[in-house]
PDB file of C-alpha atoms in Angstrom:
ATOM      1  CA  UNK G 212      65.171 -19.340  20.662  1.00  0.00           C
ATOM      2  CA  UNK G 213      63.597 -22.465  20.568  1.00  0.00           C
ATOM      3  CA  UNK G 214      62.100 -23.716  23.979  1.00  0.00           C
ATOM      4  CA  UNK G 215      61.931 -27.750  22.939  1.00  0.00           C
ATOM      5  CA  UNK G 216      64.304 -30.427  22.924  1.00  0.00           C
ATOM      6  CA  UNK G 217      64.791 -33.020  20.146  1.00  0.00           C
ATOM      7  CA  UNK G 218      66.866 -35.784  19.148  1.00  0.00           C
ATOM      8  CA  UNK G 219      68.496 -34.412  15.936  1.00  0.00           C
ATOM      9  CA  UNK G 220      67.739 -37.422  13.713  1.00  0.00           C
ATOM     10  CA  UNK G 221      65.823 -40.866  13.775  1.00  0.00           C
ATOM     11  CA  UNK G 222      65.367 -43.744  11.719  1.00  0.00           C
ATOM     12  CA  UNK G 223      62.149 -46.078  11.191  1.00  0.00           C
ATOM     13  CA  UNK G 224      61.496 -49.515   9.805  1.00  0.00           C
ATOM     14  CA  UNK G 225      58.672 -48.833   6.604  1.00  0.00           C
ATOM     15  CA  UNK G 226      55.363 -49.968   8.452  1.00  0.00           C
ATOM     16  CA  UNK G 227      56.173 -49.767  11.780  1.00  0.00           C
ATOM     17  CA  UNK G 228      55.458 -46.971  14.506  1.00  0.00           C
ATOM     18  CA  UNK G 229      57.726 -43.813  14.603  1.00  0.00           C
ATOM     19  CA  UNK G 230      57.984 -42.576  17.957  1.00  0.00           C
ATOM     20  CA  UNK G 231      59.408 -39.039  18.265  1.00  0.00           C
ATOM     21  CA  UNK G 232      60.122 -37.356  21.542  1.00  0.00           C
ATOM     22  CA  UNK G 233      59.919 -34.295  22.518  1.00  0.00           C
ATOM     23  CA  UNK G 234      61.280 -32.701  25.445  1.00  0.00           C
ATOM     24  CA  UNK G 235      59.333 -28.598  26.754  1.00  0.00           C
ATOM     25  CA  UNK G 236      59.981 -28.431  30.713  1.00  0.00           C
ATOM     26  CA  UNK G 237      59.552 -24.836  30.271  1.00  0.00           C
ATOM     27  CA  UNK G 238      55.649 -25.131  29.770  1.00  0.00           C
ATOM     28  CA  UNK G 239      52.905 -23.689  31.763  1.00  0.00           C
ATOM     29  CA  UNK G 240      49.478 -23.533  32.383  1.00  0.00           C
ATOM     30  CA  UNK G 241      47.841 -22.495  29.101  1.00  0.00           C
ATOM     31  CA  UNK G 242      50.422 -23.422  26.839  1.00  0.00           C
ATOM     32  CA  UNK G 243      50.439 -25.077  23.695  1.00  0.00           C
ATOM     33  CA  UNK G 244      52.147 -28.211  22.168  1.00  0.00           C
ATOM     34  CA  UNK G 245      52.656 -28.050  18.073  1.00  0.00           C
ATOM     35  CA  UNK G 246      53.998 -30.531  15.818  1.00  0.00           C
ATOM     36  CA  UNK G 247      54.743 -29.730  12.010  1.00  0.00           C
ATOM     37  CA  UNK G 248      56.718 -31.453   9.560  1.00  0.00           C
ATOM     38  CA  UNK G 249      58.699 -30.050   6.118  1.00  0.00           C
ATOM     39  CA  UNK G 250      59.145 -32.461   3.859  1.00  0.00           C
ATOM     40  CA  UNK G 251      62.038 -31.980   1.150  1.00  0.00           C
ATOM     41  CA  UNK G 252      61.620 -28.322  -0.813  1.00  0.00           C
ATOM     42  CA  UNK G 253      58.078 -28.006   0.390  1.00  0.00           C
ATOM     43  CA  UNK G 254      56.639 -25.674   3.385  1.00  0.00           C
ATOM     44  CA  UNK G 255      56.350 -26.848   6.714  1.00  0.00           C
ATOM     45  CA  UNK G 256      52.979 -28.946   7.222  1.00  0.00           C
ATOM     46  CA  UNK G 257      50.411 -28.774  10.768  1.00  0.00           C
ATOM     47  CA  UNK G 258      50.413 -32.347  12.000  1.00  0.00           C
ATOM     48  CA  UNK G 259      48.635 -32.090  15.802  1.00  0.00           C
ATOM     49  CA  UNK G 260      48.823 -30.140  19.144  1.00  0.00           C
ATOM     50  CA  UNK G 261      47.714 -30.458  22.562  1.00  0.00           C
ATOM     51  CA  UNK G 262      47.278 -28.830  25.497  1.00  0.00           C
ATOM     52  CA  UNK G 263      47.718 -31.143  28.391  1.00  0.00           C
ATOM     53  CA  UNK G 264      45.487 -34.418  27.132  1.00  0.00           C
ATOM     54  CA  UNK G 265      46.169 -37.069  24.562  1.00  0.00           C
ATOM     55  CA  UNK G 266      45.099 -36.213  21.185  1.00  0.00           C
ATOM     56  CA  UNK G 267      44.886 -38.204  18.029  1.00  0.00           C
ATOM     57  CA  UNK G 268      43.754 -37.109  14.306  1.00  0.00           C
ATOM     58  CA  UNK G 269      44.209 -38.956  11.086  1.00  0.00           C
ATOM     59  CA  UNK G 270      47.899 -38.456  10.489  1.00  0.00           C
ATOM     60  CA  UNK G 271      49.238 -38.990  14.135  1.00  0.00           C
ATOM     61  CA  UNK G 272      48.876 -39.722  17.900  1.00  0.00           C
ATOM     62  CA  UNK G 273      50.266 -37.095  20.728  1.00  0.00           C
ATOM     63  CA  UNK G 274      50.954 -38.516  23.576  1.00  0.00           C
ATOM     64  CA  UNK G 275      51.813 -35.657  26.518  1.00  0.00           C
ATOM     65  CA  UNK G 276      53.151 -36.825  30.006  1.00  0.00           C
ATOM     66  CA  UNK G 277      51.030 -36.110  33.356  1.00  0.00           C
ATOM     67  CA  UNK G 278      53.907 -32.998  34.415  1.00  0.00           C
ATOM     68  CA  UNK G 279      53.751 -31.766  30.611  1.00  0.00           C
ATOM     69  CA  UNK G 280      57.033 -31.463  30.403  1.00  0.00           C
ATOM     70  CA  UNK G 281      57.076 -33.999  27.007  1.00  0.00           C
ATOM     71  CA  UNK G 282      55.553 -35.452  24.684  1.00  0.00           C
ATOM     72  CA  UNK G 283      56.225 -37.756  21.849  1.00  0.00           C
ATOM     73  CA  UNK G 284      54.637 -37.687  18.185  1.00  0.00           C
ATOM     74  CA  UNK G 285      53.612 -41.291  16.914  1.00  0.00           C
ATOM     75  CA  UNK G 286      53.175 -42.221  13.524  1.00  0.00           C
ATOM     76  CA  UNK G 287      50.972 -45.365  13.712  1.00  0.00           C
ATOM     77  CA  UNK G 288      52.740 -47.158  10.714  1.00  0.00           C
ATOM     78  CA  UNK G 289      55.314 -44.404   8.849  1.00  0.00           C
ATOM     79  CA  UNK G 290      55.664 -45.331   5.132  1.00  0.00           C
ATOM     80  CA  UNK G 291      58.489 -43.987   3.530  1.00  0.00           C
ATOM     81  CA  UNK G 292      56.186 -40.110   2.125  1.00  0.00           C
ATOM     82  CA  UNK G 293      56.358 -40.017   6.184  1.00  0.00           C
ATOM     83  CA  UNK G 294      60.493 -38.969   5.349  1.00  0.00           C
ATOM     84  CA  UNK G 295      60.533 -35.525   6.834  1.00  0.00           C
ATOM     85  CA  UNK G 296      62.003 -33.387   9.418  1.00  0.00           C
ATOM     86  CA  UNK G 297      59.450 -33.003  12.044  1.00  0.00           C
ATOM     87  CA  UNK G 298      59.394 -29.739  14.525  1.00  0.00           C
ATOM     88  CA  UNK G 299      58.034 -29.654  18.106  1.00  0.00           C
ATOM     89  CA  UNK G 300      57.045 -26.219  18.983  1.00  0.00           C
ATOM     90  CA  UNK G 301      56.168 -24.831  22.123  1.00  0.00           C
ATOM     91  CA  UNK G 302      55.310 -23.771  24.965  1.00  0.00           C
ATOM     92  CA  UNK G 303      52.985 -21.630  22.874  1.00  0.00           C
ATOM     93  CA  UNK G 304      49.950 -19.581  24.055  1.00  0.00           C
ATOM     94  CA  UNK G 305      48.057 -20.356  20.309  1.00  0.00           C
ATOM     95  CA  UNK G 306      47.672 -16.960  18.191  1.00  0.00           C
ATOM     96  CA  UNK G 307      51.390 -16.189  18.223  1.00  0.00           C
ATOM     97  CA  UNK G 308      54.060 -16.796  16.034  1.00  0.00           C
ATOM     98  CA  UNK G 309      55.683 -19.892  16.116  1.00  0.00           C
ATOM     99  CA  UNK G 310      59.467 -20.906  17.036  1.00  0.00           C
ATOM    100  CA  UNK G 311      60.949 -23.002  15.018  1.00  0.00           C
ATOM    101  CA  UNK G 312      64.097 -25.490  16.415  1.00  0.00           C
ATOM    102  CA  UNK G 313      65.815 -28.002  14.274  1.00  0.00           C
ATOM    103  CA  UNK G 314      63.531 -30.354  14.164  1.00  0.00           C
ATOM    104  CA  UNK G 315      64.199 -34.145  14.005  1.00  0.00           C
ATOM    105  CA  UNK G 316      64.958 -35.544  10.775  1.00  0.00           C
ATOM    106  CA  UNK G 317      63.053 -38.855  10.409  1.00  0.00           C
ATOM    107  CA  UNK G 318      64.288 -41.304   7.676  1.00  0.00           C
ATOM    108  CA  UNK G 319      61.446 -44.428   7.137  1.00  0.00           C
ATOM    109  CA  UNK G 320      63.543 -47.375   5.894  1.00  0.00           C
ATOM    110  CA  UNK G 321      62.257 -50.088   2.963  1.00  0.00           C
TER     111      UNK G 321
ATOM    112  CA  UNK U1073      41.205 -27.080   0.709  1.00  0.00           C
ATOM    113  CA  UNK U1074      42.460 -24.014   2.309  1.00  0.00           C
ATOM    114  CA  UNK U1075      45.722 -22.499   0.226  1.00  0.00           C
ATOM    115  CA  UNK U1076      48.633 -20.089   0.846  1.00  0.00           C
ATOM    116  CA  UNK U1077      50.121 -19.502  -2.563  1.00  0.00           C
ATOM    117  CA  UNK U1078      53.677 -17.426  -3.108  1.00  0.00           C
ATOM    118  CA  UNK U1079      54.232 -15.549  -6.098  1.00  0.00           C
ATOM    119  CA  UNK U1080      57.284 -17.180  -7.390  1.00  0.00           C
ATOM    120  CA  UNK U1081      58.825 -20.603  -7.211  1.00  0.00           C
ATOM    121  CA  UNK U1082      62.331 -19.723  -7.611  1.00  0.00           C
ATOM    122  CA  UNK U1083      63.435 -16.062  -7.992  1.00  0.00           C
ATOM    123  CA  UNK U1084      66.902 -14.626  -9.208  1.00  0.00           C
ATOM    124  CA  UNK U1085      68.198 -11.288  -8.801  1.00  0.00           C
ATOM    125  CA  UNK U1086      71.384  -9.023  -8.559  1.00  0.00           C
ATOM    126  CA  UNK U1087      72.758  -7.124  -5.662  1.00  0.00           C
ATOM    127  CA  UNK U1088      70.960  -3.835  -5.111  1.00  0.00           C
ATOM    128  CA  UNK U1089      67.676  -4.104  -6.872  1.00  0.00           C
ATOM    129  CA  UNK U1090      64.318  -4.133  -4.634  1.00  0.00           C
ATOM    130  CA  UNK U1091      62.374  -7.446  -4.507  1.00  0.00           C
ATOM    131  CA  UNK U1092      59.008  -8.083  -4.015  1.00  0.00           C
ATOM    132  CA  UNK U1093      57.499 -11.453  -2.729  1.00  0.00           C
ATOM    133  CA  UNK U1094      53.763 -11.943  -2.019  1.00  0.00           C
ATOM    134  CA  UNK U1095      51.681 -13.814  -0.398  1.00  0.00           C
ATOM    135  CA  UNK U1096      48.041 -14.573  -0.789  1.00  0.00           C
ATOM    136  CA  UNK U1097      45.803 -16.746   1.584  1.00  0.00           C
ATOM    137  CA  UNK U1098      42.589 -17.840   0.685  1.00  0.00           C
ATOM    138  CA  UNK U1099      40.814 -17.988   4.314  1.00  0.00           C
ATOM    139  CA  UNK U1100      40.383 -14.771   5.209  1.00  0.00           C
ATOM    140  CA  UNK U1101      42.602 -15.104   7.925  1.00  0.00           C
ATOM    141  CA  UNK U1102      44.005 -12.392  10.581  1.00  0.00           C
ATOM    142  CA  UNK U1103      47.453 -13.715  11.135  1.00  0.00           C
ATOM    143  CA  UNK U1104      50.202 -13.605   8.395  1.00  0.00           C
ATOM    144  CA  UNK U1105      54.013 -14.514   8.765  1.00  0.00           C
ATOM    145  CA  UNK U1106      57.084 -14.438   6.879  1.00  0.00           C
ATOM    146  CA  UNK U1107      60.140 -16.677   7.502  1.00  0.00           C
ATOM    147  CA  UNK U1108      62.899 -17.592   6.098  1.00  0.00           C
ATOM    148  CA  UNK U1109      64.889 -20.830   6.352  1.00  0.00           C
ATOM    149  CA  UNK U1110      68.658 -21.605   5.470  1.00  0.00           C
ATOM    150  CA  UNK U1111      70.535 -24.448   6.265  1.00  0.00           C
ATOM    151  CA  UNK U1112      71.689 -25.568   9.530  1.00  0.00           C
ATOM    152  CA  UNK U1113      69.709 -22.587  11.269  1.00  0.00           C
ATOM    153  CA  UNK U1114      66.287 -23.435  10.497  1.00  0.00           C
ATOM    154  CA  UNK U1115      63.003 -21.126  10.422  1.00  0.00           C
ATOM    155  CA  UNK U1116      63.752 -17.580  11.631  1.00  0.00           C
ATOM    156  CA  UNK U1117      60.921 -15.192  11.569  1.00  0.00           C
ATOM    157  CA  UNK U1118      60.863 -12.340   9.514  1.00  0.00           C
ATOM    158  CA  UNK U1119      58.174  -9.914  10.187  1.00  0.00           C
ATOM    159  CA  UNK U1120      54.628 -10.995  11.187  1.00  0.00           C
ATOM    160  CA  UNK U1121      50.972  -9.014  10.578  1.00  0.00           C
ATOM    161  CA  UNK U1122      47.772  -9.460  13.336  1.00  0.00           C
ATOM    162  CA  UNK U1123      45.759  -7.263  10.778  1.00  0.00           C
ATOM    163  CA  UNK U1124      45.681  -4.949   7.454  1.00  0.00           C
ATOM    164  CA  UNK U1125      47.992  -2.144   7.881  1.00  0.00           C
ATOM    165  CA  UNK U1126      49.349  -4.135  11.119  1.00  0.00           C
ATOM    166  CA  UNK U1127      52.899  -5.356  11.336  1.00  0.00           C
ATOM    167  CA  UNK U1128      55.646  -6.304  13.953  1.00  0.00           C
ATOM    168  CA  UNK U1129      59.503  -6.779  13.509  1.00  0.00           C
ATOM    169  CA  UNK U1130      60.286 -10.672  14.202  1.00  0.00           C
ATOM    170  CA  UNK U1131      63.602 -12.218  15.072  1.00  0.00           C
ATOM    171  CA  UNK U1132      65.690 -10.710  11.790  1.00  0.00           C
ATOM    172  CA  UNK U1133      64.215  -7.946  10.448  1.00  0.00           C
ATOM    173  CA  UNK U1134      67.134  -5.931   9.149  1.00  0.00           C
ATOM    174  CA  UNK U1135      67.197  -5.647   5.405  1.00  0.00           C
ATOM    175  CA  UNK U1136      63.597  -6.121   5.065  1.00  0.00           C
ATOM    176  CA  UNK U1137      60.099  -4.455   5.215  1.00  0.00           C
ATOM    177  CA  UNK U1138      56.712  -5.709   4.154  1.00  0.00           C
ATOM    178  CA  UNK U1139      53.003  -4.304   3.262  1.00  0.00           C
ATOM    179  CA  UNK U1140      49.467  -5.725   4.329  1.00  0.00           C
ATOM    180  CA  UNK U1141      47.145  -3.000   2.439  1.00  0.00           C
ATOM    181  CA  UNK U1142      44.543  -5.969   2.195  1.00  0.00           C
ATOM    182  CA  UNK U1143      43.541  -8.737   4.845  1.00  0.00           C
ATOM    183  CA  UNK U1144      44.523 -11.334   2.203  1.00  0.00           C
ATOM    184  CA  UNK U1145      47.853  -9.958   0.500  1.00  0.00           C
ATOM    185  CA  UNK U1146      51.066  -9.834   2.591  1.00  0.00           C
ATOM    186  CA  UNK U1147      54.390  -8.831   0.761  1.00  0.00           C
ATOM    187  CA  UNK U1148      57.930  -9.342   1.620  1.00  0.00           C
ATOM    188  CA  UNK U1149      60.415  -6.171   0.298  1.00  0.00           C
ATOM    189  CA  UNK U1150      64.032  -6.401   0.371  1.00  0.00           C
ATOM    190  CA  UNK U1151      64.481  -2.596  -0.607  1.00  0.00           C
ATOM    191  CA  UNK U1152      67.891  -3.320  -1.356  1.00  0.00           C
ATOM    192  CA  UNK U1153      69.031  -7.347  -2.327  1.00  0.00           C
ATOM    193  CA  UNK U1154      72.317  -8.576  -0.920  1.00  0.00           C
ATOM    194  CA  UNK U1155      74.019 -11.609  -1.048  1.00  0.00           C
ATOM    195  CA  UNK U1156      73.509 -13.094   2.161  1.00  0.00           C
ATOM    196  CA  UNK U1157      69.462 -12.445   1.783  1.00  0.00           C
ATOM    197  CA  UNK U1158      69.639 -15.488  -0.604  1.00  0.00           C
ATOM    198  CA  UNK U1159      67.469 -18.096   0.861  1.00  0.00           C
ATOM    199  CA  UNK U1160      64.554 -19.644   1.117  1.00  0.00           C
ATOM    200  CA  UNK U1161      61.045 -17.759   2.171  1.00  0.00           C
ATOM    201  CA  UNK U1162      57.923 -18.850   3.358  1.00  0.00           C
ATOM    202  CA  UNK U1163      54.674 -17.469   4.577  1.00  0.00           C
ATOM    203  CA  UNK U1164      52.088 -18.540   6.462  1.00  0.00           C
ATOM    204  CA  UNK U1165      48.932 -17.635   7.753  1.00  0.00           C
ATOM    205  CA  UNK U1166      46.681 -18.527  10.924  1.00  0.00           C
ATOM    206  CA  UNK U1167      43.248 -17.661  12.205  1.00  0.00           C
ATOM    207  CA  UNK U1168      42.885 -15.719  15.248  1.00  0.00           C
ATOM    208  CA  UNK U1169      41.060 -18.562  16.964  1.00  0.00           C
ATOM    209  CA  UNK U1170      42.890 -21.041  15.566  1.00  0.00           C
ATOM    210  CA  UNK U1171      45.970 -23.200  16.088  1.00  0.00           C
ATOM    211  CA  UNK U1172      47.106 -23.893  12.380  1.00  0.00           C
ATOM    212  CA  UNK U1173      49.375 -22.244  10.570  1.00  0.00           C
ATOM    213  CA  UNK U1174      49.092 -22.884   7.151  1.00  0.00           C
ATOM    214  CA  UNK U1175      52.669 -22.261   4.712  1.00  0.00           C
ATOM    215  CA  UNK U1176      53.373 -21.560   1.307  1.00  0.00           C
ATOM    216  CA  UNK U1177      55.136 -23.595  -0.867  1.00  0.00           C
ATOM    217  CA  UNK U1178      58.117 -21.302  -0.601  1.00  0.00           C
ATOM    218  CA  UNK U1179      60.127 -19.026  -2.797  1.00  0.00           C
ATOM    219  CA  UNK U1180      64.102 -19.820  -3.095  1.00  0.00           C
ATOM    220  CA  UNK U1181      65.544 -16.427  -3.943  1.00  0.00           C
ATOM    221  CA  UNK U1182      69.400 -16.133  -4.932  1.00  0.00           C
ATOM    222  CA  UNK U1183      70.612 -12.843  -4.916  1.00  0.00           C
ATOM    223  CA  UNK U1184      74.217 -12.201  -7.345  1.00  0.00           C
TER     224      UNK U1184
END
């Protein structure tokens, strides 16, 4: 079963920042953070993970809280191809297979 | 630009016949996956492979098997198709050092 909490659907003004939490208590020491997204009839997509420290790439910022035990994805300004259903995954070593909740279903709004 | 590919788009077959889906990965990696997804219950893994000729039951293995004969080439049997094995599969593939999986575009199989 999955081991992350997440609000089962959000909605976001086009240009602005989507900020989608993500709730792992569970974690521990050398455990993983993953966040993918599926977009409509395609296969999920890697977006970012983290281990205990900030991290930001070219399609999102990962912001993880002091205790671990959260962490929200930010989408700097989501445009409406940022319409997806994004998955936190975790607490995950890295190198194992991946458990997949329900994800959050993120609607960007004209 | 790395690349999973899956035989088949959309697939349609009757009740009892054996189906074959593969999957080929293009970056030599170690890991391979197969999952299938259905509404309202999400991902659920399949069967996963650490290595050729490797291979571990996931979370709902009944009803299927697979083959890994060559480090790029994973394939997905459902010796005998039943209804409620219509769905939608996807593979995936990761790196033993790294942290991305990498999925197919999927196959939507409906079984009559």
């Amino acid at each position: 079963d999955a081991k992350t909490t997440q609000p089962t659907s959000m909605d976001c003004a086009e240009g602005r920042a989507a900020n989608l939490p993500c709730n792992h208590s569970t974690i521990s020491g050398n455990e993983y953070v993953y966040w993918y997204r599926q977009i409509h009839s395609q296969g999920p997509q890697y977006i970012i993970h983290g281990l205990k420290n900030n991290e930001t790439n070219e399609m999102a910022s990962l912001i993880i809280t002091e205790d671990r035990k959260s962490s929200t994805l930010i989408l700097p300004h989501a445009t409406l191809r940022d319409t997806a259903v994004y998955y936190c995954i975790g607490p995950n070593s890295g190198n194992t297979p991946l458990v997949f909740g329900k994800g959050t279903r993120l609607s960007v709004i004209a | 630009d790395v690349k999973v590919t899956q035989s088949s788009r959309y697939l349609v077959k009757r009740t009892g016949e054996k189906v074959f889906l593969e999957c080929v990965q293009d970056m030599d990696h170690e890991n391979m996956f197969w999952y299938r997804q259905d509404p309202g219950l999400g991902l659920r893994l399949i069967y996963f492979s650490y290595d050729v000729k490797m291979k571990e039951k996931g979370d709902i293995p009944e009803g299927y098997s697979v083959s890994r004969e060559k480090k790029e080439r994973f394939s997905l049997i459902l010796e005998s198709a039943s209804t409620n094995q219509t769905s939608m599969y996807l593979c995936a593939s990761l790196s033993h050092l790294g942290h991305t999986q990498y999925f197919g575009p999927g196959t939507r199989l409906t079984v009559l």
